[in-house]
XYZ file of C-alpha atoms in Angstrom:
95
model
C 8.291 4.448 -3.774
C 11.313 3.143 -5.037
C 9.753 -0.275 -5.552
C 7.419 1.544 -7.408
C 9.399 2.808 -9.996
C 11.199 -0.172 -10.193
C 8.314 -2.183 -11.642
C 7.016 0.950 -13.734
C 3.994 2.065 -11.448
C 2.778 5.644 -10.537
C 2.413 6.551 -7.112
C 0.013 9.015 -6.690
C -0.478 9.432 -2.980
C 1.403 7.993 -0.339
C 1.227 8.567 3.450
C 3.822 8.407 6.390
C 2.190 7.076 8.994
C 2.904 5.457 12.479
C 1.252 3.383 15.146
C 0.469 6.374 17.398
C -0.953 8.445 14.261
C -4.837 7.864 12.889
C -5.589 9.925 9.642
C -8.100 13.022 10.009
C -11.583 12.927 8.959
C -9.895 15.536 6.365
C -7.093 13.611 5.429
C -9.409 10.243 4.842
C -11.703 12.243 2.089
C -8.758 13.733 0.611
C -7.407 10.052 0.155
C -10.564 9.073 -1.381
C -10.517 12.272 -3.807
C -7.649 11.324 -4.724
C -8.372 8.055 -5.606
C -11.681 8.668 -7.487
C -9.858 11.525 -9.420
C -6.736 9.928 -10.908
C -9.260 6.318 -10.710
C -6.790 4.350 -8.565
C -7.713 1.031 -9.198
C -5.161 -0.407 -6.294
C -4.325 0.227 -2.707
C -1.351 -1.534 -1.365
C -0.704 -0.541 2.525
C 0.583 -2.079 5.714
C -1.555 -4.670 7.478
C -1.508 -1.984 10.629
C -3.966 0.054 7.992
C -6.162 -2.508 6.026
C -8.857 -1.434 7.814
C -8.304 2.177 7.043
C -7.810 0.985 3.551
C -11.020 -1.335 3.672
C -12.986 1.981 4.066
C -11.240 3.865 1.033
C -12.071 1.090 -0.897
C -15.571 0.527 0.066
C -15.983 4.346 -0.802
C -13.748 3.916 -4.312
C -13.592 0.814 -5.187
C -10.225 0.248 -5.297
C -8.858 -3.281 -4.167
C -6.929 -3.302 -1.249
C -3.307 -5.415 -0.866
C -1.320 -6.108 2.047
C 2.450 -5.468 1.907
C 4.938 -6.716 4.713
C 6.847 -3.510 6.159
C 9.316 -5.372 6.659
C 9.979 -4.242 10.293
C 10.099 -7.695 12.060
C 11.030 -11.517 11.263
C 12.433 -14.371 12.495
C 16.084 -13.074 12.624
C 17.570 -15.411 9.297
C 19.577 -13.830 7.054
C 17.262 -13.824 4.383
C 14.379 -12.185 5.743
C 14.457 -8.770 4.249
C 15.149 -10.202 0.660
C 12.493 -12.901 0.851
C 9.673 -10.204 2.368
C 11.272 -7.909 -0.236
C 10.546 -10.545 -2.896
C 6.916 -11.448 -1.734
C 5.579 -7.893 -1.716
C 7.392 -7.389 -5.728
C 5.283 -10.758 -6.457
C 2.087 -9.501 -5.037
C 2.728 -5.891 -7.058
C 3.465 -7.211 -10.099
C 0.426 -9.692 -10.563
C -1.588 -6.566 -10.447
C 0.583 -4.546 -12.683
């Protein structure tokens, strides 16, 4: 979220998720609420969730965008700032 306020966007719902946990049936039409309500016009998630993502949007609308977690790389030194720098490009064309 920090990146977020950095380039001047609202986050309006963000989720902590992992590789062993799958959203509720619940959760998923919450999401989608949520979206629809406050019209969310962008979904920017992990490639581990596009397809989770693919549904909200298919539901909403919205357009989904990869980020990079940032979680693995090729083990240079400028790895982090470079994925870092990638996933501020990709945010701010759709600012």
């Amino acid at each position: 979220m920090m990146m977020a306020q950095m380039l001047d966007m609202e986050v309006v719902y963000s989720l902590a998720l992992d590789e062993d946990t799958s959203l509720s049936a619940g959760t998923l039409a919450h999401v989608m609420e949520e979206v629809q309500l406050h019209q969310i016009e962008y979904l920017f998630v992990e490639e581990a969730y596009k397809q989770t993502a693919e549904l909200i949007a298919e539901e909403t609308g919205a357009i989904v965008y990869c980020l990079n977690p940032i979680t693995h790389g090729s083990g240079e030194l400028t790895d982090y700032v470079d994925s870092m720098m990638k996933n501020m490009e990709l945010i701010e064309r759709e600012k």
